[in-house]
XYZ file of C-alpha atoms in Angstrom:
337
model
C 74.396 -83.064 -28.842
C 76.036 -79.819 -27.760
C 77.330 -79.314 -24.242
C 77.671 -75.528 -23.921
C 79.234 -75.630 -20.461
C 81.850 -78.277 -21.290
C 85.468 -77.522 -22.217
C 87.411 -79.567 -24.738
C 90.577 -79.247 -26.765
C 90.179 -78.866 -30.530
C 92.420 -80.034 -33.332
C 92.425 -80.526 -37.089
C 91.197 -84.056 -37.766
C 91.590 -84.078 -41.547
C 92.659 -81.935 -44.510
C 91.683 -81.718 -48.169
C 92.201 -79.539 -51.216
C 91.063 -79.226 -54.797
C 92.498 -77.291 -57.743
C 90.854 -76.802 -61.140
C 92.461 -78.757 -63.962
C 93.069 -75.743 -66.221
C 96.654 -74.493 -65.870
C 97.377 -70.892 -66.905
C 101.086 -70.218 -67.292
C 102.888 -66.895 -67.391
C 103.373 -67.486 -71.116
C 99.583 -67.690 -71.487
C 99.267 -64.274 -69.834
C 101.785 -62.840 -72.283
C 99.141 -63.397 -74.965
C 96.613 -61.038 -73.349
C 98.744 -58.368 -71.669
C 102.124 -56.661 -71.842
C 104.032 -58.860 -69.419
C 106.622 -61.633 -69.403
C 107.426 -64.785 -67.518
C 110.595 -63.161 -66.160
C 108.705 -60.045 -64.993
C 106.075 -62.086 -63.131
C 108.583 -64.471 -61.545
C 110.830 -61.640 -60.389
C 107.997 -59.780 -58.660
C 105.851 -62.634 -57.372
C 107.633 -65.980 -57.764
C 104.588 -67.336 -59.605
C 105.044 -69.628 -62.621
C 101.441 -70.706 -63.155
C 97.988 -70.716 -61.596
C 94.698 -72.608 -61.989
C 91.503 -71.181 -63.486
C 88.030 -72.702 -63.403
C 85.887 -73.432 -66.436
C 82.739 -71.320 -66.938
C 79.861 -71.821 -64.484
C 82.115 -73.286 -61.760
C 81.891 -71.462 -58.450
C 83.771 -71.529 -55.144
C 81.293 -73.941 -53.557
C 81.899 -76.410 -56.410
C 85.617 -76.316 -55.587
C 84.895 -76.297 -51.861
C 82.699 -79.384 -52.164
C 85.565 -81.409 -53.622
C 88.001 -80.174 -50.975
C 85.434 -80.919 -48.267
C 84.952 -84.517 -49.400
C 88.718 -85.045 -49.293
C 88.987 -83.514 -45.822
C 86.158 -85.707 -44.570
C 87.831 -88.788 -46.014
C 91.094 -87.776 -44.340
C 89.269 -87.380 -41.010
C 87.476 -90.704 -41.403
C 84.079 -89.002 -41.253
C 80.966 -88.804 -43.413
C 79.110 -85.572 -44.238
C 76.275 -86.380 -41.819
C 78.762 -86.186 -38.941
C 79.384 -82.483 -39.586
C 77.591 -80.202 -37.091
C 78.521 -76.788 -38.528
C 80.072 -75.230 -41.650
C 82.357 -72.188 -41.853
C 83.103 -70.958 -45.377
C 85.794 -68.326 -46.013
C 85.819 -66.555 -49.381
C 86.044 -63.144 -51.038
C 84.514 -64.410 -54.289
C 81.077 -65.829 -53.408
C 78.711 -67.019 -56.108
C 76.247 -64.352 -54.994
C 76.175 -61.338 -52.671
C 73.613 -63.382 -50.752
C 72.944 -66.051 -49.666
C 76.366 -67.094 -48.425
C 78.515 -69.907 -49.740
C 78.184 -71.837 -46.492
C 74.493 -72.392 -47.146
C 75.115 -73.387 -50.765
C 77.742 -75.904 -49.661
C 75.430 -77.236 -46.966
C 72.832 -78.082 -49.622
C 75.440 -79.726 -51.877
C 76.589 -81.882 -48.969
C 73.005 -82.915 -48.269
C 72.988 -81.553 -44.715
C 69.395 -80.521 -44.124
C 69.579 -77.938 -41.328
C 73.217 -77.785 -40.207
C 74.267 -74.214 -39.420
C 76.482 -72.365 -41.905
C 78.570 -69.220 -41.549
C 80.458 -67.165 -44.137
C 83.658 -65.342 -43.172
C 84.588 -62.393 -45.393
C 88.091 -61.632 -44.176
C 89.714 -62.187 -47.541
C 93.296 -63.487 -47.274
C 93.000 -63.997 -43.522
C 89.624 -65.688 -43.819
C 90.936 -69.158 -43.086
C 92.823 -68.299 -39.878
C 89.832 -66.312 -38.630
C 87.590 -69.287 -39.460
C 89.883 -71.698 -37.626
C 89.737 -69.470 -34.549
C 85.932 -69.543 -34.636
C 85.846 -73.329 -35.112
C 88.312 -73.769 -32.262
C 86.058 -71.861 -29.884
C 82.912 -73.739 -30.898
C 84.618 -77.079 -30.284
C 86.323 -75.965 -27.063
C 83.025 -74.920 -25.516
C 81.282 -78.123 -26.556
C 78.861 -76.319 -28.861
C 79.775 -78.526 -31.836
C 81.716 -81.757 -32.188
C 82.789 -81.639 -35.874
C 83.127 -78.422 -37.877
C 83.932 -78.211 -41.585
C 86.105 -75.184 -42.379
C 86.487 -74.336 -46.069
C 88.458 -71.668 -47.900
C 87.615 -71.415 -51.607
C 88.062 -68.811 -54.318
C 87.234 -68.185 -57.963
C 89.288 -65.121 -58.867
C 89.587 -65.704 -62.599
C 86.142 -64.343 -63.473
C 86.834 -61.057 -61.645
C 90.263 -60.022 -62.896
C 91.117 -57.289 -65.400
C 92.979 -59.477 -67.869
C 94.832 -56.769 -69.770
C 97.907 -54.586 -69.428
C 96.094 -52.013 -67.293
C 95.179 -54.640 -64.714
C 98.272 -56.815 -64.907
C 99.775 -55.901 -61.517
C 96.833 -57.603 -59.826
C 95.726 -60.055 -62.514
C 98.996 -62.009 -62.664
C 98.880 -62.785 -58.937
C 95.611 -64.633 -58.407
C 94.356 -68.147 -59.024
C 91.392 -70.370 -58.216
C 91.262 -73.243 -55.728
C 89.871 -74.627 -52.486
C 91.124 -76.141 -49.261
C 89.267 -77.588 -46.297
C 89.822 -79.004 -42.839
C 87.646 -80.767 -40.300
C 88.040 -79.408 -36.780
C 86.934 -81.616 -33.914
C 87.633 -82.690 -30.363
C 91.123 -83.857 -29.542
C 91.424 -87.205 -27.829
C 94.967 -86.248 -26.887
C 95.334 -82.962 -25.030
C 98.789 -82.383 -26.506
C 97.515 -82.498 -30.117
C 95.449 -79.357 -30.348
C 95.006 -75.831 -31.621
C 96.958 -73.714 -29.140
C 95.910 -70.152 -29.935
C 94.948 -67.746 -32.727
C 95.893 -64.086 -32.179
C 93.945 -61.958 -34.683
C 94.210 -58.289 -35.666
C 92.804 -55.648 -38.001
C 93.569 -52.048 -38.982
C 90.730 -50.521 -40.999
C 92.553 -47.233 -41.637
C 94.278 -49.007 -44.551
C 91.108 -50.491 -46.050
C 91.493 -48.705 -49.383
C 95.054 -49.860 -49.942
C 93.694 -53.248 -51.036
C 90.031 -53.286 -51.966
C 87.221 -53.853 -54.434
C 85.120 -50.694 -54.569
C 82.151 -51.687 -56.705
C 79.385 -52.749 -56.606
C 78.792 -50.595 -53.525
C 75.696 -49.884 -51.430
C 76.954 -46.305 -51.073
C 75.805 -45.627 -54.629
C 72.364 -45.794 -56.262
C 72.418 -47.937 -58.317
C 75.206 -50.036 -56.835
C 76.905 -50.539 -60.209
C 76.855 -47.979 -63.006
C 78.218 -47.734 -66.529
C 80.679 -45.123 -65.249
C 82.022 -47.557 -62.634
C 82.480 -50.178 -65.324
C 84.278 -47.741 -67.649
C 86.607 -46.703 -64.795
C 87.305 -50.315 -63.804
C 86.085 -49.783 -60.241
C 84.644 -53.318 -60.247
C 88.158 -54.776 -60.421
C 90.403 -55.231 -57.346
C 92.820 -52.376 -56.646
C 96.069 -52.619 -54.705
C 98.860 -50.322 -53.611
C 101.476 -53.024 -54.108
C 104.446 -51.428 -52.323
C 102.344 -50.430 -49.332
C 100.793 -53.872 -49.012
C 104.198 -55.549 -49.364
C 105.764 -53.595 -46.498
C 102.833 -54.076 -44.143
C 102.515 -57.768 -45.014
C 106.147 -58.460 -44.152
C 105.900 -56.588 -40.847
C 102.576 -57.999 -39.737
C 103.271 -61.609 -40.724
C 106.419 -61.822 -38.653
C 104.673 -60.025 -35.785
C 101.870 -62.593 -35.925
C 104.244 -65.536 -35.805
C 106.199 -64.090 -32.889
C 103.020 -63.206 -30.992
C 101.572 -66.697 -31.398
C 104.804 -68.314 -30.249
C 105.164 -65.980 -27.268
C 101.607 -66.710 -26.133
C 102.571 -70.363 -25.864
C 106.114 -69.875 -24.533
C 107.636 -71.284 -27.691
C 110.619 -70.195 -29.779
C 111.288 -70.162 -33.520
C 113.450 -73.249 -32.957
C 110.349 -75.138 -31.787
C 108.488 -74.653 -35.085
C 108.258 -77.820 -37.143
C 106.537 -76.168 -40.105
C 105.571 -72.605 -41.019
C 102.886 -72.000 -43.641
C 102.373 -68.380 -44.629
C 99.491 -67.112 -46.716
C 100.663 -67.595 -50.292
C 100.449 -63.972 -51.436
C 103.844 -63.331 -52.974
C 107.019 -65.396 -52.792
C 109.114 -62.282 -52.125
C 106.951 -61.451 -49.097
C 107.345 -64.982 -47.759
C 111.109 -64.953 -48.292
C 111.434 -61.622 -46.449
C 109.406 -62.938 -43.513
C 111.426 -66.160 -43.346
C 114.706 -64.210 -43.353
C 113.476 -61.922 -40.585
C 112.322 -64.841 -38.445
C 115.568 -66.724 -39.128
C 113.704 -69.975 -39.652
C 115.389 -72.593 -41.881
C 113.798 -72.746 -45.359
C 113.292 -76.505 -45.034
C 110.785 -75.794 -42.258
C 108.695 -73.509 -44.483
C 106.144 -74.779 -47.003
C 105.312 -72.806 -50.132
C 103.339 -73.604 -53.279
C 102.582 -70.154 -54.698
C 104.821 -70.964 -57.663
C 102.177 -73.421 -58.922
C 98.899 -71.882 -57.800
C 99.348 -68.138 -57.348
C 97.442 -66.341 -54.598
C 94.206 -68.177 -53.789
C 93.472 -65.876 -50.794
C 91.273 -67.725 -48.261
C 92.145 -71.046 -49.901
C 95.928 -70.657 -49.881
C 96.708 -71.846 -46.346
C 94.385 -74.885 -46.323
C 95.657 -75.953 -49.763
C 99.264 -75.658 -48.589
C 98.499 -77.414 -45.300
C 96.843 -80.323 -47.090
C 99.777 -80.701 -49.483
C 102.283 -80.546 -46.629
C 100.388 -83.168 -44.627
C 100.070 -85.522 -47.595
C 103.773 -85.064 -48.400
C 104.705 -86.168 -44.861
C 106.122 -82.772 -43.896
C 103.954 -82.670 -40.752
C 104.299 -85.331 -38.069
C 102.338 -85.897 -34.837
C 103.639 -83.594 -32.120
C 105.043 -80.981 -34.537
C 104.398 -77.309 -33.835
C 102.729 -75.886 -36.939
C 102.238 -72.147 -37.464
C 99.790 -70.708 -39.999
C 99.953 -66.950 -40.614
C 98.092 -64.630 -42.969
C 97.817 -60.966 -43.946
C 95.325 -59.351 -46.262
C 92.695 -56.779 -47.114
C 91.272 -54.827 -44.241
C 94.099 -54.721 -43.299
C 93.653 -57.917 -41.327
C 96.269 -60.324 -40.078
C 96.683 -63.201 -37.661
C 98.146 -66.601 -36.972
C 97.074 -69.998 -35.757
C 99.543 -72.118 -33.844
C 98.827 -75.781 -33.253
C 100.438 -78.924 -31.956
C 99.921 -81.492 -34.665
C-alpha cells in the first residue's frame, strides 16, 4: 500500500542483464560493408556486438533481464508495484514496452511507464524510480533498459559510421526501500539541450508528414539513424565529465571517493577521454563496449549487472553512473552501494 506522505531512502536491490546469443564480429561486418576490424576498433573500441534473431523484440530481452534482477533482489514478479521501461527501439509506436512487459510478467494492473530518452533513458528512469520510492508511492519498482538496434540499421557502406556502433541487449534493476540509510541513491542531476536535437536523430517516420513514411523517405534513408559523429563526440566528453563532477559536488564527494564509475557505453574513445579528464584510475572504471557495442538505454544496466556479479562493487562503495545521448540529454546517478 502506498504512503504518499512518507519519506524513505531508495536503493538498487538487485540487478540483471540479458544478451542475445548471436555474436556479430567486426569481420562479419566486413562482409556487408567497406570497413575493417582495425578501422572499427580505432574509432570505437568495439570488437563485436550481439544481434537478436528475427521476431525478438526489446521486451523479450527485457523479460529475461527482469527475471534475473528479481532473482538477485530475492523478489517475485508479484512484488513489483510499478514498471519503468527505457528504450528507443520499441516493438510498436504504441502501446509502450512497459505495458507489453507487464503482460509478459503476468502483472494484471501494475502501472507501466515508457521513457524515451535514448542513451540517457536509464539514468532518467532511475531518477523517477528513486522519487516514487522516496515518497512512499511504490515499494518495489522494476527499471528496464532494452534495445533491438539490429533491425533498424543501414547495414551497408553508406550507413557504416552508425551501423558498426550499435548492438542489442537488455539490463534491469529493482529499486526499493533501503533498510540502511547509508546504502541509497544519493542524487540524479539531469539535463537536456534541444537545440542540438538534429545532431543525433531518427527523422522518419514523422507526424510532420502525411503520410508519416513515404517512398521518398525510404529512398533517401531518412528512416535510418543519423549522427554528426565529431559533434556528438565533443559534446559527450564535455557533458559526461560535467555530470560526474556535478553529482559528486551535490553530495560533497571527490573523485577519490568513487569506488566505481560506469559511463554509458557509447564509444571507448569517449570513455577514455572522460576518464583522463576526471583523473580517475582506470581500475575504478568499468567498460564492456568492446563486447557489446552501444546498447543505448541498456548499456549502463548491463554494465552495472556485470560489475556487481564480478565483485567490482562492494557494500558502501560510491558508484557513479553517467550518460549522454540524443536530445541532447545527459545526466548522472550517484549512489552509495
